[in-house]
PDB file of C-alpha atoms in Angstrom:
ATOM      1  CA  MET F   3       0.008  -0.382   0.309  1.00 90.00           C
ATOM      2  CA  HIS F   4       0.980   3.295  -0.688  1.00 94.00           C
ATOM      3  CA  PRO F   5       2.075   5.401   2.480  1.00 96.00           C
ATOM      4  CA  ARG F   6      -0.343   7.879   1.620  1.00 97.00           C
ATOM      5  CA  LEU F   7      -3.263   5.730   1.094  1.00 97.00           C
ATOM      6  CA  GLY F   8      -1.731   4.078   4.647  1.00 97.00           C
ATOM      7  CA  ALA F   9      -2.370   7.324   6.105  1.00 98.00           C
ATOM      8  CA  LEU F  10      -5.706   7.662   4.811  1.00 98.00           C
ATOM      9  CA  ALA F  11      -6.372   4.029   5.658  1.00 98.00           C
ATOM     10  CA  ALA F  12      -5.502   5.070   9.555  1.00 98.00           C
ATOM     11  CA  LEU F  13      -7.256   8.194   9.314  1.00 98.00           C
ATOM     12  CA  ARG F  14     -10.745   6.597   9.170  1.00 98.00           C
ATOM     13  CA  LEU F  15     -10.125   4.455  11.966  1.00 98.00           C
ATOM     14  CA  THR F  16     -11.952   5.074  14.977  1.00 97.00           C
ATOM     15  CA  ASP F  17     -10.136   2.668  17.698  1.00 97.00           C
ATOM     16  CA  PRO F  18      -7.574   4.898  19.306  1.00 97.00           C
ATOM     17  CA  GLU F  19      -4.992   1.895  19.596  1.00 97.00           C
ATOM     18  CA  ALA F  20      -5.746   0.425  15.952  1.00 98.00           C
ATOM     19  CA  LYS F  21      -5.125   4.187  14.501  1.00 98.00           C
ATOM     20  CA  VAL F  22      -2.027   4.575  16.859  1.00 98.00           C
ATOM     21  CA  ALA F  23      -0.790   0.965  15.540  1.00 98.00           C
ATOM     22  CA  ALA F  24      -1.687   2.059  12.021  1.00 98.00           C
ATOM     23  CA  THR F  25      -0.318   5.225  11.930  1.00 98.00           C
ATOM     24  CA  ARG F  26       3.085   4.056  13.084  1.00 97.00           C
ATOM     25  CA  ALA F  27       2.817   1.375  10.223  1.00 97.00           C
ATOM     26  CA  ALA F  28       2.375   3.739   7.982  1.00 97.00           C
ATOM     27  CA  CYS F  29       5.400   5.968   8.706  1.00 97.00           C
ATOM     28  CA  ALA F  30       7.398   2.572   9.112  1.00 95.00           C
ATOM     29  CA  SER F  31       6.223   1.623   5.865  1.00 94.00           C
ATOM     30  CA  LEU F  32       8.212   4.339   3.852  1.00 94.00           C
ATOM     31  CA  GLY F  33      11.317   3.069   3.804  1.00 89.00           C
ATOM     32  CA  PRO F  34      14.580   4.427   1.723  1.00 91.00           C
ATOM     33  CA  GLN F  35      12.648   4.226  -1.865  1.00 92.00           C
ATOM     34  CA  PRO F  36      11.345   7.068  -3.756  1.00 95.00           C
ATOM     35  CA  LEU F  37       7.515   7.809  -3.287  1.00 95.00           C
ATOM     36  CA  ASP F  38       5.246   7.766  -6.148  1.00 95.00           C
ATOM     37  CA  LEU F  39       4.249  11.076  -6.445  1.00 96.00           C
ATOM     38  CA  ARG F  40       0.996  10.715  -8.912  1.00 96.00           C
ATOM     39  CA  PRO F  41      -1.922  11.973  -7.828  1.00 97.00           C
ATOM     40  CA  LEU F  42      -4.353   9.753  -5.245  1.00 96.00           C
ATOM     41  CA  ARG F  43      -7.216  11.372  -4.702  1.00 97.00           C
ATOM     42  CA  THR F  44     -10.387  10.143  -6.093  1.00 96.00           C
ATOM     43  CA  ALA F  45     -13.863  11.538  -5.614  1.00 95.00           C
ATOM     44  CA  GLY F  46     -15.323  10.605  -2.373  1.00 94.00           C
ATOM     45  CA  ASP F  47     -12.521   9.512  -0.477  1.00 96.00           C
ATOM     46  CA  ASP F  48     -13.174  11.396   2.262  1.00 95.00           C
ATOM     47  CA  ALA F  49     -15.777   9.690   3.313  1.00 92.00           C
ATOM     48  CA  ALA F  50     -15.506   8.680   7.263  1.00 93.00           C
ATOM     49  CA  VAL F  51     -12.876  11.114   7.502  1.00 96.00           C
ATOM     50  CA  PRO F  52     -11.468  11.677  10.517  1.00 96.00           C
ATOM     51  CA  GLY F  53     -12.490   8.029  12.512  1.00 95.00           C
ATOM     52  CA  ARG F  54     -13.208   8.724  15.985  1.00 94.00           C
ATOM     53  CA  PRO F  55     -14.443   6.906  18.875  1.00 95.00           C
ATOM     54  CA  GLU F  56     -17.938   7.897  20.479  1.00 93.00           C
ATOM     55  CA  ARG F  57     -16.063   9.075  23.503  1.00 94.00           C
ATOM     56  CA  PRO F  58     -14.957  11.505  24.546  1.00 93.00           C
ATOM     57  CA  LEU F  59     -18.169  13.416  24.108  1.00 88.00           C
ATOM     58  CA  ARG F  60     -16.755  16.526  22.182  1.00 86.00           C
ATOM     59  CA  VAL F  61     -18.225  19.878  23.617  1.00 85.00           C
ATOM     60  CA  SER F  62     -17.215  23.348  23.110  1.00 78.00           C
ATOM     61  CA  ALA F  63     -14.186  24.608  24.028  1.00 73.00           C
ATOM     62  CA  THR F  64     -15.873  26.833  26.863  1.00 71.00           C
ATOM     63  CA  ALA F  65     -17.732  23.545  28.262  1.00 70.00           C
ATOM     64  CA  VAL F  66     -14.805  21.155  28.571  1.00 76.00           C
ATOM     65  CA  GLU F  67     -14.340  20.463  32.127  1.00 71.00           C
ATOM     66  CA  LYS F  68     -11.677  22.712  34.148  1.00 75.00           C
ATOM     67  CA  ARG F  69     -10.616  21.444  37.480  1.00 79.00           C
ATOM     68  CA  SER F  70      -7.889  22.183  39.785  1.00 88.00           C
ATOM     69  CA  PRO F  71      -5.143  20.265  39.096  1.00 91.00           C
ATOM     70  CA  PHE F  72      -4.376  20.042  43.010  1.00 92.00           C
ATOM     71  CA  THR F  73      -7.026  17.428  43.090  1.00 95.00           C
ATOM     72  CA  PRO F  74      -6.122  13.645  41.567  1.00 95.00           C
ATOM     73  CA  GLU F  75      -9.560  13.779  39.218  1.00 95.00           C
ATOM     74  CA  GLY F  76      -8.564  17.367  38.603  1.00 95.00           C
ATOM     75  CA  ARG F  77      -5.117  16.317  37.002  1.00 96.00           C
ATOM     76  CA  ALA F  78      -6.891  13.455  35.065  1.00 96.00           C
ATOM     77  CA  ALA F  79      -9.081  15.912  33.307  1.00 94.00           C
ATOM     78  CA  LEU F  80      -5.847  17.725  32.760  1.00 95.00           C
ATOM     79  CA  ILE F  81      -4.154  15.137  30.781  1.00 96.00           C
ATOM     80  CA  HIS F  82      -7.095  13.733  29.143  1.00 95.00           C
ATOM     81  CA  SER F  83      -7.306  17.311  27.404  1.00 93.00           C
ATOM     82  CA  ILE F  84      -3.846  17.169  26.568  1.00 96.00           C
ATOM     83  CA  CYS F  85      -3.926  13.396  25.342  1.00 96.00           C
ATOM     84  CA  HIS F  86      -7.473  14.391  23.288  1.00 96.00           C
ATOM     85  CA  ILE F  87      -4.861  17.268  21.854  1.00 95.00           C
ATOM     86  CA  GLU F  88      -2.555  14.596  20.940  1.00 97.00           C
ATOM     87  CA  PHE F  89      -5.309  12.311  19.517  1.00 97.00           C
ATOM     88  CA  ASN F  90      -6.640  14.952  17.116  1.00 96.00           C
ATOM     89  CA  ALA F  91      -2.815  16.106  15.985  1.00 96.00           C
ATOM     90  CA  ILE F  92      -2.729  12.551  15.018  1.00 98.00           C
ATOM     91  CA  ASN F  93      -5.459  12.971  12.503  1.00 97.00           C
ATOM     92  CA  LEU F  94      -4.198  16.104  11.415  1.00 97.00           C
ATOM     93  CA  ALA F  95      -0.687  15.033  10.343  1.00 98.00           C
ATOM     94  CA  LEU F  96      -2.331  12.008   8.482  1.00 98.00           C
ATOM     95  CA  ASP F  97      -4.599  14.401   6.620  1.00 98.00           C
ATOM     96  CA  ALA F  98      -1.610  16.805   5.443  1.00 98.00           C
ATOM     97  CA  ALA F  99      -0.089  13.223   4.438  1.00 98.00           C
ATOM     98  CA  TRP F 100      -2.925  12.239   2.353  1.00 98.00           C
ATOM     99  CA  ARG F 101      -5.146  15.035   1.157  1.00 98.00           C
ATOM    100  CA  PHE F 102      -3.019  17.241  -0.671  1.00 98.00           C
ATOM    101  CA  ASP F 103      -1.451  15.750  -4.112  1.00 98.00           C
ATOM    102  CA  GLY F 104       1.436  17.370  -5.683  1.00 97.00           C
ATOM    103  CA  MET F 105       3.630  18.434  -3.316  1.00 98.00           C
ATOM    104  CA  PRO F 106       7.371  17.318  -3.141  1.00 98.00           C
ATOM    105  CA  GLU F 107       8.064  14.291  -1.589  1.00 98.00           C
ATOM    106  CA  ASP F 108       9.678  15.036   1.406  1.00 98.00           C
ATOM    107  CA  PHE F 109       6.458  17.039   2.373  1.00 98.00           C
ATOM    108  CA  TYR F 110       4.749  13.465   2.712  1.00 98.00           C
ATOM    109  CA  ARG F 111       7.669  12.265   4.359  1.00 98.00           C
ATOM    110  CA  ASP F 112       7.416  15.088   7.005  1.00 98.00           C
ATOM    111  CA  TRP F 113       4.182  14.738   7.765  1.00 98.00           C
ATOM    112  CA  LEU F 114       4.096  10.961   8.325  1.00 98.00           C
ATOM    113  CA  ARG F 115       7.001  11.455  10.516  1.00 98.00           C
ATOM    114  CA  VAL F 116       4.803  13.709  12.432  1.00 98.00           C
ATOM    115  CA  ALA F 117       1.817  11.435  12.505  1.00 98.00           C
ATOM    116  CA  ASP F 118       4.156   9.124  14.129  1.00 98.00           C
ATOM    117  CA  GLU F 119       5.326  11.017  16.801  1.00 98.00           C
ATOM    118  CA  GLU F 120       2.025  12.430  17.366  1.00 98.00           C
ATOM    119  CA  ALA F 121       1.190   8.724  17.547  1.00 98.00           C
ATOM    120  CA  GLN F 122       3.818   8.291  20.411  1.00 98.00           C
ATOM    121  CA  HIS F 123       2.531  11.105  22.288  1.00 98.00           C
ATOM    122  CA  PHE F 124      -0.692   9.976  22.981  1.00 98.00           C
ATOM    123  CA  THR F 125       0.282   6.330  24.076  1.00 98.00           C
ATOM    124  CA  LEU F 126       2.764   8.504  26.810  1.00 98.00           C
ATOM    125  CA  LEU F 127      -0.412  10.270  27.923  1.00 98.00           C
ATOM    126  CA  HIS F 128      -2.912   7.450  27.590  1.00 98.00           C
ATOM    127  CA  GLU F 129      -0.752   5.110  29.868  1.00 98.00           C
ATOM    128  CA  HIS F 130      -0.052   7.913  32.057  1.00 98.00           C
ATOM    129  CA  LEU F 131      -4.155   8.632  32.314  1.00 98.00           C
ATOM    130  CA  GLN F 132      -4.483   4.702  32.522  1.00 98.00           C
ATOM    131  CA  ALA F 133      -2.062   4.614  35.770  1.00 98.00           C
ATOM    132  CA  MET F 134      -4.136   7.297  37.207  1.00 97.00           C
ATOM    133  CA  GLY F 135      -7.478   5.317  36.986  1.00 97.00           C
ATOM    134  CA  HIS F 136      -8.791   6.667  33.891  1.00 97.00           C
ATOM    135  CA  ARG F 137      -9.022   6.046  29.922  1.00 97.00           C
ATOM    136  CA  TYR F 138      -9.381   8.312  27.044  1.00 97.00           C
ATOM    137  CA  GLY F 139     -12.814   9.301  26.676  1.00 96.00           C
ATOM    138  CA  ASP F 140     -13.449   9.383  30.263  1.00 96.00           C
ATOM    139  CA  PHE F 141     -13.950  13.229  30.320  1.00 94.00           C
ATOM    140  CA  THR F 142     -14.954  15.595  27.300  1.00 92.00           C
ATOM    141  CA  GLY F 143     -13.244  17.213  24.808  1.00 89.00           C
ATOM    142  CA  HIS F 144     -13.632  20.088  22.214  1.00 86.00           C
ATOM    143  CA  ASP F 145     -13.041  19.919  18.413  1.00 82.00           C
ATOM    144  CA  GLY F 146     -11.472  23.045  17.878  1.00 80.00           C
ATOM    145  CA  LEU F 147      -8.170  21.548  15.734  1.00 85.00           C
ATOM    146  CA  TRP F 148     -10.307  19.226  13.614  1.00 90.00           C
ATOM    147  CA  ALA F 149     -12.809  22.340  13.015  1.00 91.00           C
ATOM    148  CA  MET F 150      -9.724  24.354  11.474  1.00 94.00           C
ATOM    149  CA  CYS F 151      -8.681  21.484   9.777  1.00 94.00           C
ATOM    150  CA  GLU F 152     -12.087  21.610   7.956  1.00 94.00           C
ATOM    151  CA  LYS F 153     -11.815  25.374   7.156  1.00 95.00           C
ATOM    152  CA  THR F 154      -8.907  24.640   5.448  1.00 97.00           C
ATOM    153  CA  LYS F 155      -9.173  21.446   3.470  1.00 96.00           C
ATOM    154  CA  ASP F 156      -9.076  23.032  -0.222  1.00 96.00           C
ATOM    155  CA  ASP F 157      -6.661  25.181   0.748  1.00 97.00           C
ATOM    156  CA  ILE F 158      -2.923  24.197   1.438  1.00 98.00           C
ATOM    157  CA  VAL F 159      -1.524  27.129   2.196  1.00 98.00           C
ATOM    158  CA  ALA F 160      -4.082  27.950   4.997  1.00 98.00           C
ATOM    159  CA  ARG F 161      -3.850  24.427   6.225  1.00 98.00           C
ATOM    160  CA  MET F 162       0.225  24.982   6.612  1.00 98.00           C
ATOM    161  CA  ALA F 163      -0.744  28.894   8.171  1.00 97.00           C
ATOM    162  CA  LEU F 164      -3.239  27.729  10.961  1.00 97.00           C
ATOM    163  CA  VAL F 165      -2.745  24.444  11.713  1.00 96.00           C
ATOM    164  CA  PRO F 166       1.352  23.862  12.586  1.00 96.00           C
ATOM    165  CA  ARG F 167       1.886  27.454  12.552  1.00 96.00           C
ATOM    166  CA  THR F 168      -1.269  28.653  14.645  1.00 95.00           C
ATOM    167  CA  LEU F 169      -3.093  25.935  16.838  1.00 94.00           C
ATOM    168  CA  GLU F 170      -0.290  23.681  16.771  1.00 95.00           C
ATOM    169  CA  ALA F 171       1.821  26.323  18.045  1.00 96.00           C
ATOM    170  CA  ARG F 172      -0.067  27.467  20.953  1.00 95.00           C
ATOM    171  CA  GLY F 173       1.178  24.300  22.420  1.00 95.00           C
ATOM    172  CA  LEU F 174       4.094  25.780  22.311  1.00 97.00           C
ATOM    173  CA  ASP F 175       3.377  29.052  24.612  1.00 97.00           C
ATOM    174  CA  ALA F 176       1.316  26.906  26.655  1.00 96.00           C
ATOM    175  CA  THR F 177       3.102  23.740  27.790  1.00 97.00           C
ATOM    176  CA  PRO F 178       5.422  25.565  30.189  1.00 97.00           C
ATOM    177  CA  LEU F 179       2.534  26.938  31.927  1.00 96.00           C
ATOM    178  CA  ILE F 180       0.964  23.764  32.629  1.00 96.00           C
ATOM    179  CA  GLN F 181       4.292  21.973  33.878  1.00 97.00           C
ATOM    180  CA  ALA F 182       4.331  25.110  36.200  1.00 97.00           C
ATOM    181  CA  LYS F 183       1.095  24.445  37.833  1.00 96.00           C
ATOM    182  CA  LEU F 184       2.046  20.475  37.830  1.00 97.00           C
ATOM    183  CA  ARG F 185       5.340  21.163  39.058  1.00 97.00           C
ATOM    184  CA  ARG F 186       3.765  23.162  42.325  1.00 97.00           C
ATOM    185  CA  VAL F 187       1.398  20.168  42.882  1.00 97.00           C
ATOM    186  CA  ASN F 188       4.553  18.189  42.992  1.00 97.00           C
ATOM    187  CA  THR F 189       2.960  14.339  43.413  1.00 97.00           C
ATOM    188  CA  PRO F 190       4.793  11.732  41.387  1.00 97.00           C
ATOM    189  CA  ASP F 191       2.229  11.854  38.972  1.00 97.00           C
ATOM    190  CA  ALA F 192       2.335  15.204  37.909  1.00 98.00           C
ATOM    191  CA  LEU F 193       6.265  15.046  38.066  1.00 98.00           C
ATOM    192  CA  ALA F 194       5.859  12.511  35.867  1.00 98.00           C
ATOM    193  CA  ALA F 195       3.190  14.328  33.766  1.00 98.00           C
ATOM    194  CA  CYS F 196       5.756  16.948  33.765  1.00 98.00           C
ATOM    195  CA  ALA F 197       8.131  14.663  31.956  1.00 98.00           C
ATOM    196  CA  ILE F 198       5.960  13.672  29.086  1.00 98.00           C
ATOM    197  CA  LEU F 199       5.651  16.925  28.432  1.00 98.00           C
ATOM    198  CA  ASP F 200       9.167  17.468  28.228  1.00 98.00           C
ATOM    199  CA  ILE F 201       9.043  14.837  25.334  1.00 98.00           C
ATOM    200  CA  ILE F 202       5.990  16.458  23.915  1.00 98.00           C
ATOM    201  CA  LEU F 203       7.305  20.110  23.924  1.00 98.00           C
ATOM    202  CA  ARG F 204      10.626  19.316  22.002  1.00 98.00           C
ATOM    203  CA  ASP F 205       8.751  17.258  19.459  1.00 98.00           C
ATOM    204  CA  GLU F 206       6.360  20.106  19.096  1.00 98.00           C
ATOM    205  CA  ILE F 207       8.856  22.520  18.137  1.00 98.00           C
ATOM    206  CA  GLY F 208      10.036  20.410  15.381  1.00 98.00           C
ATOM    207  CA  HIS F 209       6.378  19.585  14.129  1.00 98.00           C
ATOM    208  CA  VAL F 210       5.853  23.772  13.950  1.00 98.00           C
ATOM    209  CA  ALA F 211       9.030  24.151  12.373  1.00 98.00           C
ATOM    210  CA  ILE F 212       7.562  21.776   9.643  1.00 98.00           C
ATOM    211  CA  GLY F 213       4.764  23.960   9.487  1.00 98.00           C
ATOM    212  CA  ASN F 214       6.898  27.079   9.188  1.00 98.00           C
ATOM    213  CA  ARG F 215       8.686  25.363   6.501  1.00 98.00           C
ATOM    214  CA  TRP F 216       5.946  24.113   4.062  1.00 98.00           C
ATOM    215  CA  TYR F 217       3.933  27.493   4.538  1.00 98.00           C
ATOM    216  CA  ARG F 218       6.976  29.749   3.433  1.00 98.00           C
ATOM    217  CA  TRP F 219       7.774  27.129   0.324  1.00 98.00           C
ATOM    218  CA  LEU F 220       4.275  27.323  -0.819  1.00 98.00           C
ATOM    219  CA  CYS F 221       4.247  30.975  -0.431  1.00 98.00           C
ATOM    220  CA  GLU F 222       7.500  31.337  -2.428  1.00 98.00           C
ATOM    221  CA  ARG F 223       5.968  28.811  -5.146  1.00 98.00           C
ATOM    222  CA  ASP F 224       2.918  31.173  -5.082  1.00 98.00           C
ATOM    223  CA  GLY F 225       4.065  34.340  -4.996  1.00 98.00           C
ATOM    224  CA  PHE F 226       2.768  35.543  -1.459  1.00 98.00           C
ATOM    225  CA  ASP F 227       4.317  38.082   1.088  1.00 96.00           C
ATOM    226  CA  PRO F 228       4.431  35.245   4.338  1.00 95.00           C
ATOM    227  CA  VAL F 229       3.989  37.965   7.156  1.00 93.00           C
ATOM    228  CA  ALA F 230       1.023  39.578   4.962  1.00 94.00           C
ATOM    229  CA  HIS F 231      -0.746  36.741   3.864  1.00 96.00           C
ATOM    230  CA  TYR F 232      -0.932  34.924   7.184  1.00 95.00           C
ATOM    231  CA  ARG F 233      -2.985  38.160   8.054  1.00 93.00           C
ATOM    232  CA  VAL F 234      -5.203  37.352   4.928  1.00 96.00           C
ATOM    233  CA  LEU F 235      -5.719  33.587   5.745  1.00 97.00           C
ATOM    234  CA  TYR F 236      -5.883  34.263   9.790  1.00 95.00           C
ATOM    235  CA  ARG F 237      -8.835  36.435   9.163  1.00 95.00           C
ATOM    236  CA  ARG F 238     -10.843  34.467   6.385  1.00 96.00           C
ATOM    237  CA  HIS F 239     -10.487  31.296   8.324  1.00 95.00           C
ATOM    238  CA  GLU F 240     -11.362  32.862  11.454  1.00 94.00           C
ATOM    239  CA  ALA F 241      -8.482  31.685  13.307  1.00 93.00           C
ATOM    240  CA  PRO F 242      -8.563  31.754  17.095  1.00 90.00           C
ATOM    241  CA  ARG F 243      -6.812  35.015  18.342  1.00 87.00           C
ATOM    242  CA  LEU F 244      -3.395  34.463  19.531  1.00 87.00           C
ATOM    243  CA  ARG F 245      -3.017  35.667  23.682  1.00 89.00           C
ATOM    244  CA  ALA F 246      -0.035  36.306  25.166  1.00 91.00           C
ATOM    245  CA  PRO F 247       1.928  34.812  26.898  1.00 94.00           C
ATOM    246  CA  PHE F 248       4.145  33.488  24.427  1.00 96.00           C
ATOM    247  CA  ASN F 249       7.148  31.321  24.462  1.00 96.00           C
ATOM    248  CA  LEU F 250       9.588  33.333  22.172  1.00 95.00           C
ATOM    249  CA  GLU F 251      12.361  31.143  22.344  1.00 96.00           C
ATOM    250  CA  ALA F 252      10.330  28.053  21.486  1.00 98.00           C
ATOM    251  CA  ARG F 253       8.866  29.271  18.465  1.00 97.00           C
ATOM    252  CA  ALA F 254      12.443  31.295  17.497  1.00 97.00           C
ATOM    253  CA  LEU F 255      13.804  27.526  17.452  1.00 98.00           C
ATOM    254  CA  ALA F 256      10.594  26.158  15.652  1.00 98.00           C
ATOM    255  CA  GLY F 257      11.473  28.964  12.869  1.00 97.00           C
ATOM    256  CA  PHE F 258       9.321  31.968  13.202  1.00 97.00           C
ATOM    257  CA  THR F 259      11.053  35.158  12.219  1.00 95.00           C
ATOM    258  CA  GLU F 260      12.130  38.234  14.268  1.00 94.00           C
ATOM    259  CA  GLU F 261       9.411  39.764  12.091  1.00 92.00           C
ATOM    260  CA  GLU F 262       6.196  37.350  12.773  1.00 92.00           C
ATOM    261  CA  LEU F 263       7.412  37.316  16.539  1.00 93.00           C
ATOM    262  CA  GLY F 264       6.849  40.941  16.654  1.00 88.00           C
ATOM    263  CA  ALA F 265       3.512  40.448  14.920  1.00 83.00           C
ATOM    264  CA  LEU F 266       2.462  37.823  16.917  1.00 81.00           C
ATOM    265  CA  ALA F 267       0.364  40.944  19.392  1.00 62.00           C
ATOM    266  CA  GLN F 268      -0.989  42.504  16.066  1.00 63.00           C
ATOM    267  CA  PRO F 269      -2.435  39.672  13.878  1.00 49.00           C
TER     268      PRO F 269
END
């Protein structure tokens, strides 16, 4: 099976563990041989995309449980919310690898590798959640990440601008704040969660960098100024407002330019 079709097959799966296994298999199938770059899309092939389990119940972002991390149940809800983000991130990366014909080989390799790392993140968090006496699906989750995926399904430039470089980059800002709260809790499970978040933050810098790389490549191909066109796309697709504090160090490592960092407060 072509690795991109493997990505589609994994994307359609609803069982989280099966999706993780299929995602990792699709990435492993890449090998050193060149990819066949002929178009793969067919009419109606986005049926059943994405596959998601019945639970967690999907609600608005404001309706997701917000509980104190200073209680075991509150920490479980927090870990669940991050686990839900990583499950969606698997789908986002698989969708990028499958949906867009006509890109260079490295584009597909990059996004399949991202999907593989997101699957690893989900597994780490889910195992930790189970050690706390819960499972993925025990709490609610919101649909913000996939909603932007839907909005940008017909515009690869917007997809690169607004999913990895905007929504996923928010994780670079949020992770240190979450870790600071967990360190104040200072229980074994909280400190173990911090260690997992260290891994996720390290990898997510690379994922956002991949989004930056391909956004700039597409802007150059299509004759757009990256900063000016980002503002057009941000407004056109009603992306969530960017809010301080920003993790400027992590964003710089992920490839944001000084001009882009300076423009964060003025999207």
